[in-house]
Amino acid sequence: MKGRKTLLWLGLATLGTEALAEAQTTREEQFQLGAVRASVGVGLLNGQAQERVYDPYSGQKISHLNWRMKEVPTLHLGLSYQPVNWLSLDLTGWTRVAKGDAHMKDYDWLDGEHADWSDYSDHPDTQVTKAWQADIAATAWALKRDHLALGVMLGYQRNQFGWHARGGRYIYSSDEGFRDESGEFPAGEKGISYQQTYDTPYLGLVGLYHFRNWTLEGRFKYSQWVRARDHDRHHLTGVNYEGENGNNGRMHSLGVALTYQVNPRFSLKAGVDHQVYAETKGSTLINDTQSGDRFRVEGNASSQSARTTMSTLALTYAF
């Protein structure tokens, strides 16, 4: 009986030692000094962007365009380097690799946004022509334990989104009536092209929790220093609108990911990231390419905003 108890205690001690060693190995692999990690992955982008035009004197909304994107395939690349024990450097980016599904709807108001819309157009034949993000960040690790790590991020990212809307149908109001004109645009004819750009320095928090070969990761980013610009080109009328929508916009994002350590070199990571650029307003430069007239509408004449969700699956290799 005593021999059996001794064997039992030896077995439990061995399992405990192996579990501790496994946790320590996971921690050391995650924070190995001088380690370089390269990742490649794929993703699906969903979301929408809002384009609004305001009367700068009354503040009433006079136009609202909703640009959607659905299941846009993306390619993701990344590099990570840890030069010292408390610091990690990351360079990541993604870009669309196919056009995906998109849709644009355009509403206009003659009597201000509190009245019913007066003009409407629907454009199911809309394509995502541009979608990408580049991000560089430094993380200072304030806390490290065998299973837990917490860090503070300082970073900068740049985003661009672009669409082409073709064809579609419309309901317009004439001088003699309300919503009294309707019809369809020629199929395939380019109507409106739109692009948003965001330049974003940000602060953030990151947390890692290790269990056996698994790592749960959470990231939060915040900025109130977003430089927002947009460009709207109306192909049928030849009028272009360039919005300078401020340098103090807000952005926040929340990402979660789960990583499985296949071996000391390879790991597989699945994640979801939700990102919001809040509405920011500014002036608009109007350029009539047919007449050559150019003039700027000052004040809060236009605005832009965007909301996206990215789902990813990536493979990481440690050198």
Coordinates of N, CA, C and O in Angstrom, one line a residue, residues 147-285:
H147 N 1.8 32.8 -17.2 CA 0.7 32.7 -18.1 C 0.1 34.0 -18.6 O -0.9 33.9 -19.4
L148 N 0.6 35.1 -18.1 CA -0.1 36.4 -18.4 C 0.9 37.4 -18.7 O 2.0 37.5 -18.2
A149 N 0.5 38.3 -19.7 CA 1.3 39.5 -20.1 C 0.4 40.6 -20.4 O -0.6 40.4 -21.1
L150 N 0.8 41.8 -20.0 CA 0.0 43.0 -20.2 C 1.0 44.1 -20.7 O 2.0 44.3 -20.2
G151 N 0.5 44.8 -21.8 CA 1.4 45.8 -22.4 C 0.6 47.0 -22.8 O -0.6 47.0 -23.0
V152 N 1.4 48.1 -23.1 CA 0.8 49.4 -23.5 C 1.4 49.6 -24.9 O 2.6 49.6 -25.1
M153 N 0.5 50.0 -25.9 CA 0.9 50.2 -27.3 C 1.0 51.7 -27.6 O 0.2 52.5 -27.2
L154 N 1.9 52.0 -28.5 CA 2.0 53.3 -29.2 C 2.2 53.0 -30.7 O 3.1 52.3 -31.0
G155 N 1.2 53.5 -31.5 CA 1.3 53.1 -32.9 C 0.8 54.2 -33.9 O 0.3 55.2 -33.5
Y156 N 0.9 53.8 -35.1 CA 0.3 54.7 -36.2 C -0.2 53.8 -37.3 O 0.5 52.8 -37.7
Q157 N -1.4 54.1 -37.8 CA -1.9 53.3 -38.9 C -2.6 54.2 -39.9 O -3.0 55.3 -39.6
R158 N -2.6 53.7 -41.2 CA -3.2 54.4 -42.3 C -4.2 53.4 -43.0 O -3.8 52.3 -43.3
N159 N -5.4 53.9 -43.2 CA -6.5 53.1 -43.9 C -7.0 53.9 -45.1 O -7.1 55.1 -45.1
Q160 N -7.3 53.1 -46.1 CA -8.0 53.7 -47.3 C -9.1 52.7 -47.8 O -8.9 51.5 -47.8
F161 N -10.2 53.3 -48.1 CA -11.4 52.5 -48.7 C -11.9 53.2 -49.9 O -11.9 54.5 -49.9
G162 N -12.2 52.5 -51.0 CA -12.7 53.1 -52.2 C -13.8 52.2 -52.9 O -13.7 51.0 -52.8
W163 N -14.7 52.9 -53.6 CA -15.8 52.2 -54.3 C -16.0 52.8 -55.6 O -15.7 54.0 -55.8
H164 N -16.6 52.1 -56.5 CA -17.3 52.5 -57.8 C -18.7 52.1 -57.8 O -19.0 50.9 -57.5
A165 N -19.6 53.0 -58.0 CA -21.1 52.7 -58.1 C -21.5 52.8 -59.6 O -21.2 53.9 -60.2
R166 N -22.1 51.8 -60.1 CA -22.5 51.8 -61.5 C -24.0 51.6 -61.6 O -24.6 50.9 -60.8
G167 N -24.6 52.0 -62.7 CA -26.0 51.8 -63.0 C -26.9 52.1 -61.8 O -26.7 53.1 -61.1
G168 N -28.0 51.3 -61.6 CA -28.9 51.6 -60.5 C -30.2 52.2 -61.0 O -30.5 52.4 -62.2
R169 N -31.0 52.6 -60.0 CA -32.3 53.2 -60.2 C -32.5 54.4 -59.3 O -31.7 54.6 -58.4
Y170 N -33.4 55.3 -59.7 CA -33.6 56.5 -58.9 C -35.0 57.0 -58.8 O -35.9 56.6 -59.6
I171 N -35.3 57.8 -57.8 CA -36.6 58.5 -57.6 C -36.2 59.9 -57.2 O -35.6 60.2 -56.2
Y172 N -36.6 60.9 -58.1 CA -36.2 62.3 -57.9 C -37.4 63.1 -57.8 O -38.5 62.8 -58.2
S173 N -37.2 64.3 -57.2 CA -38.3 65.3 -57.1 C -37.9 66.4 -58.1 O -36.8 66.9 -58.1
S174 N -38.9 66.8 -58.9 CA -38.7 67.9 -59.9 C -39.2 69.2 -59.2 O -39.7 69.3 -58.1
D175 N -39.1 70.3 -60.0 CA -39.5 71.6 -59.5 C -41.0 71.7 -59.4 O -41.6 72.5 -58.7
E176 N -41.7 70.8 -60.1 CA -43.2 70.8 -60.1 C -43.8 69.8 -59.2 O -45.0 69.8 -58.9
G177 N -43.0 68.8 -58.6 CA -43.6 67.8 -57.8 C -42.6 67.2 -56.8 O -41.4 67.5 -56.8
F178 N -43.1 66.2 -56.0 CA -42.4 65.6 -55.0 C -42.3 64.1 -55.3 O -43.3 63.4 -55.5
R179 N -41.0 63.6 -55.5 CA -40.8 62.2 -55.9 C -41.6 61.8 -57.2 O -42.2 60.7 -57.2
D180 N -41.6 62.7 -58.1 CA -42.5 62.5 -59.3 C -41.7 62.0 -60.5 O -42.3 61.8 -61.6
E181 N -40.4 61.8 -60.4 CA -39.6 61.3 -61.5 C -38.8 60.0 -61.0 O -38.3 60.0 -59.9
S182 N -38.9 59.0 -61.8 CA -38.2 57.7 -61.5 C -37.7 57.1 -62.8 O -38.2 57.4 -63.9
G183 N -36.7 56.2 -62.6 CA -36.1 55.6 -63.8 C -34.9 54.8 -63.4 O -34.6 54.5 -62.2
E184 N -34.2 54.4 -64.4 CA -32.9 53.6 -64.2 C -31.8 54.2 -64.9 O -31.9 54.8 -66.0
F185 N -30.6 54.1 -64.3 CA -29.4 54.5 -65.0 C -28.9 53.4 -65.9 O -29.2 52.2 -65.7
P186 N -28.2 53.7 -67.0 CA -27.8 52.7 -67.9 C -26.9 51.6 -67.2 O -26.0 52.0 -66.4
A187 N -27.2 50.4 -67.4 CA -26.4 49.3 -66.7 C -25.0 49.4 -67.0 O -24.6 49.6 -68.2
G188 N -24.1 49.3 -66.0 CA -22.7 49.4 -66.2 C -22.1 50.7 -66.3 O -20.9 50.9 -66.3
E189 N -22.9 51.8 -66.4 CA -22.4 53.1 -66.5 C -21.9 53.6 -65.1 O -22.7 53.5 -64.1
K190 N -20.7 54.1 -65.1 CA -20.1 54.6 -63.8 C -20.8 55.9 -63.4 O -20.8 56.8 -64.1
G191 N -21.3 55.9 -62.2 CA -22.0 57.0 -61.6 C -21.2 57.8 -60.7 O -20.9 59.0 -60.9
I192 N -20.7 57.2 -59.6 CA -20.0 57.9 -58.5 C -18.8 57.0 -58.1 O -19.0 55.8 -57.9
S193 N -17.7 57.6 -57.9 CA -16.5 57.0 -57.3 C -16.2 57.7 -55.9 O -16.3 58.9 -55.9
Y194 N -15.9 56.9 -54.9 CA -15.7 57.5 -53.6 C -14.6 56.9 -52.9 O -14.3 55.7 -53.0
Q195 N -13.8 57.7 -52.2 CA -12.6 57.2 -51.4 C -12.5 57.9 -50.1 O -12.7 59.1 -50.0
Q196 N -12.2 57.1 -49.1 CA -11.9 57.7 -47.7 C -10.4 57.3 -47.4 O -9.9 56.2 -47.7
T197 N -9.8 58.3 -46.7 CA -8.4 58.0 -46.1 C -8.4 58.5 -44.7 O -8.9 59.5 -44.3
Y198 N -7.7 57.6 -43.9 CA -7.6 57.9 -42.4 C -6.1 57.7 -42.0 O -5.5 56.7 -42.3
D199 N -5.5 58.8 -41.4 CA -4.2 58.7 -40.9 C -4.3 58.8 -39.3 O -4.8 59.8 -38.8
T200 N -3.8 57.8 -38.6 CA -4.2 57.6 -37.2 C -3.1 57.2 -36.3 O -2.7 56.1 -36.2
P201 N -2.5 58.2 -35.6 CA -1.7 57.9 -34.4 C -2.6 57.4 -33.3 O -3.7 58.0 -33.1
Y202 N -2.1 56.4 -32.5 CA -3.0 55.8 -31.5 C -2.3 55.3 -30.3 O -1.1 55.1 -30.3
L203 N -3.0 55.1 -29.2 CA -2.6 54.5 -28.0 C -3.4 53.2 -27.8 O -4.5 53.1 -28.3
G204 N -2.8 52.2 -27.1 CA -3.6 51.0 -27.0 C -3.1 50.1 -25.8 O -2.1 50.4 -25.2
L205 N -3.9 49.1 -25.5 CA -3.6 48.1 -24.5 C -3.6 46.7 -25.2 O -4.5 46.5 -26.0
V206 N -2.7 45.8 -24.7 CA -2.7 44.4 -25.2 C -2.6 43.5 -24.0 O -1.8 43.8 -23.1
G207 N -3.3 42.4 -24.1 CA -3.2 41.4 -23.0 C -3.1 40.0 -23.6 O -3.7 39.7 -24.6
L208 N -2.2 39.1 -23.0 CA -2.0 37.8 -23.5 C -2.2 36.8 -22.3 O -1.7 37.1 -21.2
Y209 N -2.9 35.7 -22.5 CA -3.1 34.7 -21.5 C -2.8 33.3 -22.1 O -3.3 33.0 -23.1
H210 N -1.8 32.6 -21.5 CA -1.3 31.3 -22.0 C -1.9 30.2 -21.2 O -2.0 30.2 -20.0
F211 N -2.3 29.1 -21.9 CA -2.7 27.9 -21.3 C -2.3 26.7 -22.2 O -2.8 26.6 -23.3
R212 N -1.4 25.9 -21.7 CA -0.8 24.9 -22.5 C -0.3 25.4 -23.8 O 0.5 26.3 -23.8
N213 N -0.8 24.9 -25.0 CA -0.3 25.4 -26.3 C -1.2 26.5 -26.8 O -1.1 26.9 -28.0
W214 N -2.1 27.0 -26.0 CA -3.1 28.0 -26.5 C -2.7 29.4 -25.9 O -2.3 29.5 -24.8
T215 N -3.0 30.5 -26.7 CA -2.8 31.8 -26.2 C -4.1 32.6 -26.6 O -4.4 32.7 -27.8
L216 N -4.7 33.3 -25.6 CA -5.8 34.2 -25.9 C -5.3 35.6 -25.8 O -4.6 36.0 -24.9
E217 N -5.6 36.4 -26.8 CA -5.1 37.7 -27.0 C -6.2 38.7 -27.1 O -7.2 38.5 -27.8
G218 N -6.1 39.9 -26.5 CA -7.0 41.0 -26.6 C -6.2 42.3 -26.9 O -5.2 42.5 -26.3
R219 N -6.7 43.1 -27.8 CA -6.1 44.4 -28.1 C -7.2 45.5 -28.2 O -8.2 45.3 -28.9
F220 N -6.8 46.6 -27.7 CA -7.7 47.8 -27.7 C -6.9 49.0 -28.2 O -5.8 49.2 -27.7
K221 N -7.4 49.7 -29.2 CA -6.8 50.9 -29.7 C -7.7 52.1 -29.6 O -8.9 51.9 -29.7
Y222 N -7.1 53.3 -29.3 CA -7.9 54.5 -29.2 C -7.1 55.6 -29.8 O -5.9 55.8 -29.6
S223 N -7.8 56.5 -30.5 CA -7.2 57.8 -31.0 C -8.2 58.9 -31.0 O -9.4 58.7 -31.3
Q224 N -7.8 60.1 -30.8 CA -8.6 61.3 -31.0 C -7.8 62.3 -31.8 O -8.0 63.5 -31.7
W225 N -6.9 61.7 -32.7 CA -6.0 62.5 -33.5 C -6.1 62.1 -35.0 O -5.1 62.2 -35.7
V226 N -7.2 61.6 -35.4 CA -7.4 61.1 -36.8 C -7.4 62.2 -37.8 O -8.2 63.1 -37.6
R227 N -6.6 62.1 -38.8 CA -6.7 63.0 -40.0 C -7.6 62.3 -41.0 O -7.2 61.3 -41.6
A228 N -8.7 62.9 -41.3 CA -9.7 62.3 -42.2 C -9.9 63.1 -43.5 O -10.1 64.3 -43.4
R229 N -9.8 62.4 -44.6 CA -10.0 63.0 -45.9 C -10.8 62.1 -46.8 O -10.8 60.9 -46.7
D230 N -11.7 62.7 -47.7 CA -12.4 61.9 -48.6 C -12.5 62.6 -50.0 O -12.2 63.8 -50.1
H231 N -12.8 61.8 -51.0 CA -12.9 62.3 -52.4 C -14.1 61.7 -53.1 O -14.2 60.4 -53.1
D232 N -15.0 62.5 -53.6 CA -16.2 62.0 -54.3 C -16.2 62.6 -55.7 O -16.1 63.8 -55.9
R233 N -16.3 61.6 -56.6 CA -16.3 62.0 -58.0 C -17.6 61.6 -58.7 O -17.9 60.4 -58.7
H234 N -18.4 62.6 -59.2 CA -19.6 62.3 -59.9 C -19.3 62.3 -61.4 O -19.1 63.4 -62.0
H235 N -19.3 61.1 -62.0 CA -18.9 61.0 -63.4 C -19.9 61.6 -64.4 O -19.5 62.1 -65.4
L236 N -21.1 61.6 -64.1 CA -22.2 62.0 -65.0 C -22.2 63.5 -65.1 O -22.4 64.1 -66.2
T237 N -22.0 64.2 -64.0 CA -22.0 65.7 -64.0 C -20.6 66.3 -64.1 O -20.5 67.5 -64.4
G238 N -19.6 65.5 -63.9 CA -18.2 66.1 -63.9 C -17.8 66.9 -62.7 O -16.9 67.7 -62.8
V239 N -18.5 66.8 -61.6 CA -18.2 67.5 -60.4 C -17.5 66.6 -59.4 O -18.0 65.5 -59.1
N240 N -16.4 67.1 -58.8 CA -15.6 66.4 -57.8 C -15.7 67.2 -56.5 O -15.7 68.4 -56.5
Y241 N -15.8 66.4 -55.4 CA -15.8 67.0 -54.0 C -14.7 66.4 -53.2 O -14.6 65.2 -53.1
E242 N -13.9 67.3 -52.7 CA -12.7 66.9 -51.8 C -13.0 67.4 -50.4 O -12.9 68.6 -50.2
G243 N -13.2 66.5 -49.5 CA -13.5 66.8 -48.1 C -12.2 66.8 -47.2 O -11.5 65.8 -47.2
E244 N -12.0 67.9 -46.6 CA -10.9 68.0 -45.5 C -11.6 68.0 -44.2 O -12.0 69.0 -43.6
N245 N -11.8 66.8 -43.7 CA -12.7 66.6 -42.5 C -12.0 66.5 -41.2 O -12.3 65.7 -40.3
G246 N -11.1 67.4 -41.0 CA -10.5 67.6 -39.7 C -9.3 66.7 -39.4 O -9.0 65.8 -40.1
N247 N -8.6 67.1 -38.3 CA -7.4 66.4 -37.9 C -7.5 65.9 -36.4 O -6.6 65.5 -35.8
N248 N -8.8 65.9 -35.9 CA -9.0 65.5 -34.6 C -10.2 64.5 -34.5 O -10.9 64.5 -33.5
G249 N -10.3 63.6 -35.5 CA -11.3 62.6 -35.4 C -11.0 61.5 -34.4 O -9.8 61.4 -33.9
R250 N -12.0 60.7 -34.1 CA -11.8 59.6 -33.1 C -11.9 58.3 -33.8 O -12.7 58.1 -34.7
M251 N -11.1 57.4 -33.3 CA -11.1 56.0 -33.7 C -10.9 55.1 -32.5 O -10.2 55.4 -31.5
H252 N -11.7 54.0 -32.5 CA -11.4 52.9 -31.5 C -11.6 51.6 -32.1 O -12.4 51.4 -33.1
S253 N -10.8 50.6 -31.7 CA -11.0 49.3 -32.2 C -10.7 48.2 -31.1 O -10.0 48.5 -30.1
L254 N -11.4 47.1 -31.2 CA -11.2 46.0 -30.3 C -11.0 44.7 -31.1 O -11.8 44.4 -32.0
G255 N -9.9 44.0 -30.7 CA -9.6 42.8 -31.4 C -9.4 41.6 -30.4 O -8.8 41.8 -29.3
V256 N -9.8 40.4 -30.8 CA -9.6 39.2 -30.0 C -9.1 38.2 -30.9 O -9.5 38.1 -32.1
A257 N -8.2 37.3 -30.4 CA -7.6 36.3 -31.2 C -7.2 35.1 -30.4 O -6.9 35.2 -29.1
L258 N -7.2 33.9 -31.0 CA -6.8 32.7 -30.3 C -5.7 32.0 -31.1 O -5.9 31.8 -32.3
T259 N -4.6 31.7 -30.5 CA -3.4 31.1 -31.2 C -3.2 29.7 -30.6 O -3.2 29.5 -29.4
Y260 N -2.9 28.8 -31.6 CA -2.4 27.5 -31.2 C -1.0 27.3 -31.6 O -0.7 27.4 -32.8
Q261 N -0.1 26.9 -30.6 CA 1.3 26.7 -30.9 C 1.5 25.3 -31.4 O 1.4 24.3 -30.7
V262 N 1.6 25.1 -32.7 CA 1.8 23.8 -33.4 C 3.1 23.2 -32.9 O 3.1 22.0 -32.6
N263 N 4.2 23.9 -33.0 CA 5.5 23.5 -32.5 C 6.3 24.8 -32.2 O 5.8 25.9 -32.4
P264 N 7.5 24.7 -31.7 CA 8.3 25.9 -31.4 C 8.4 26.9 -32.5 O 8.7 28.1 -32.3
R265 N 8.2 26.5 -33.8 CA 8.4 27.4 -34.9 C 7.1 27.9 -35.4 O 7.0 29.1 -35.8
F266 N 6.1 27.0 -35.5 CA 4.8 27.4 -36.2 C 3.7 27.6 -35.2 O 3.6 26.8 -34.2
S267 N 2.8 28.6 -35.5 CA 1.6 28.7 -34.7 C 0.5 29.2 -35.7 O 0.7 29.8 -36.7
L268 N -0.7 28.9 -35.3 CA -1.9 29.2 -36.1 C -2.8 30.1 -35.3 O -3.1 29.8 -34.1
K269 N -3.3 31.2 -35.9 CA -4.0 32.2 -35.2 C -5.3 32.6 -35.9 O -5.3 32.9 -37.1
A270 N -6.4 32.6 -35.2 CA -7.7 33.1 -35.7 C -8.1 34.3 -34.9 O -8.0 34.3 -33.7
G271 N -8.7 35.3 -35.6 CA -9.0 36.5 -34.8 C -10.2 37.3 -35.5 O -10.5 37.1 -36.7
V272 N -10.7 38.2 -34.7 CA -11.8 39.1 -35.2 C -11.4 40.5 -34.7 O -11.0 40.7 -33.5
D273 N -11.5 41.5 -35.5 CA -11.2 42.9 -35.1 C -12.3 43.8 -35.6 O -12.7 43.8 -36.8
H274 N -12.9 44.6 -34.7 CA -13.9 45.6 -35.0 C -13.4 47.0 -34.8 O -12.8 47.3 -33.7
Q275 N -13.5 47.8 -35.8 CA -12.9 49.1 -35.8 C -13.9 50.2 -36.2 O -14.7 50.0 -37.2
V276 N -13.9 51.3 -35.5 CA -14.9 52.4 -35.8 C -14.1 53.7 -35.9 O -13.3 54.1 -35.0
Y277 N -14.3 54.4 -37.0 CA -14.0 55.8 -37.2 C -15.2 56.6 -37.1 O -16.1 56.5 -37.9
A278 N -15.3 57.4 -36.0 CA -16.4 58.2 -35.7 C -16.6 59.3 -36.8 O -15.6 59.7 -37.4
E279 N -17.8 59.9 -36.9 CA -18.0 61.0 -37.9 C -17.2 62.2 -37.5 O -17.1 62.6 -36.4
T280 N -16.5 62.7 -38.6 CA -15.7 63.9 -38.4 C -16.1 64.8 -39.6 O -16.2 64.4 -40.7
K281 N -16.2 66.2 -39.3 CA -16.7 67.1 -40.3 C -15.6 68.1 -40.7 O -14.6 68.3 -39.9
G282 N -15.8 68.7 -41.8 CA -14.9 69.7 -42.3 C -15.4 70.4 -43.6 O -16.5 70.3 -44.0
S283 N -14.5 71.2 -44.2 CA -14.8 71.9 -45.4 C -14.7 71.0 -46.6 O -14.1 69.9 -46.6
T284 N -15.2 71.5 -47.8 CA -15.3 70.8 -49.0 C -14.8 71.7 -50.2 O -15.3 72.8 -50.3
L285 N -13.9 71.2 -51.0 CA -13.4 71.8 -52.2 C -14.2 71.2 -53.3 O -14.2 70.0 -53.6

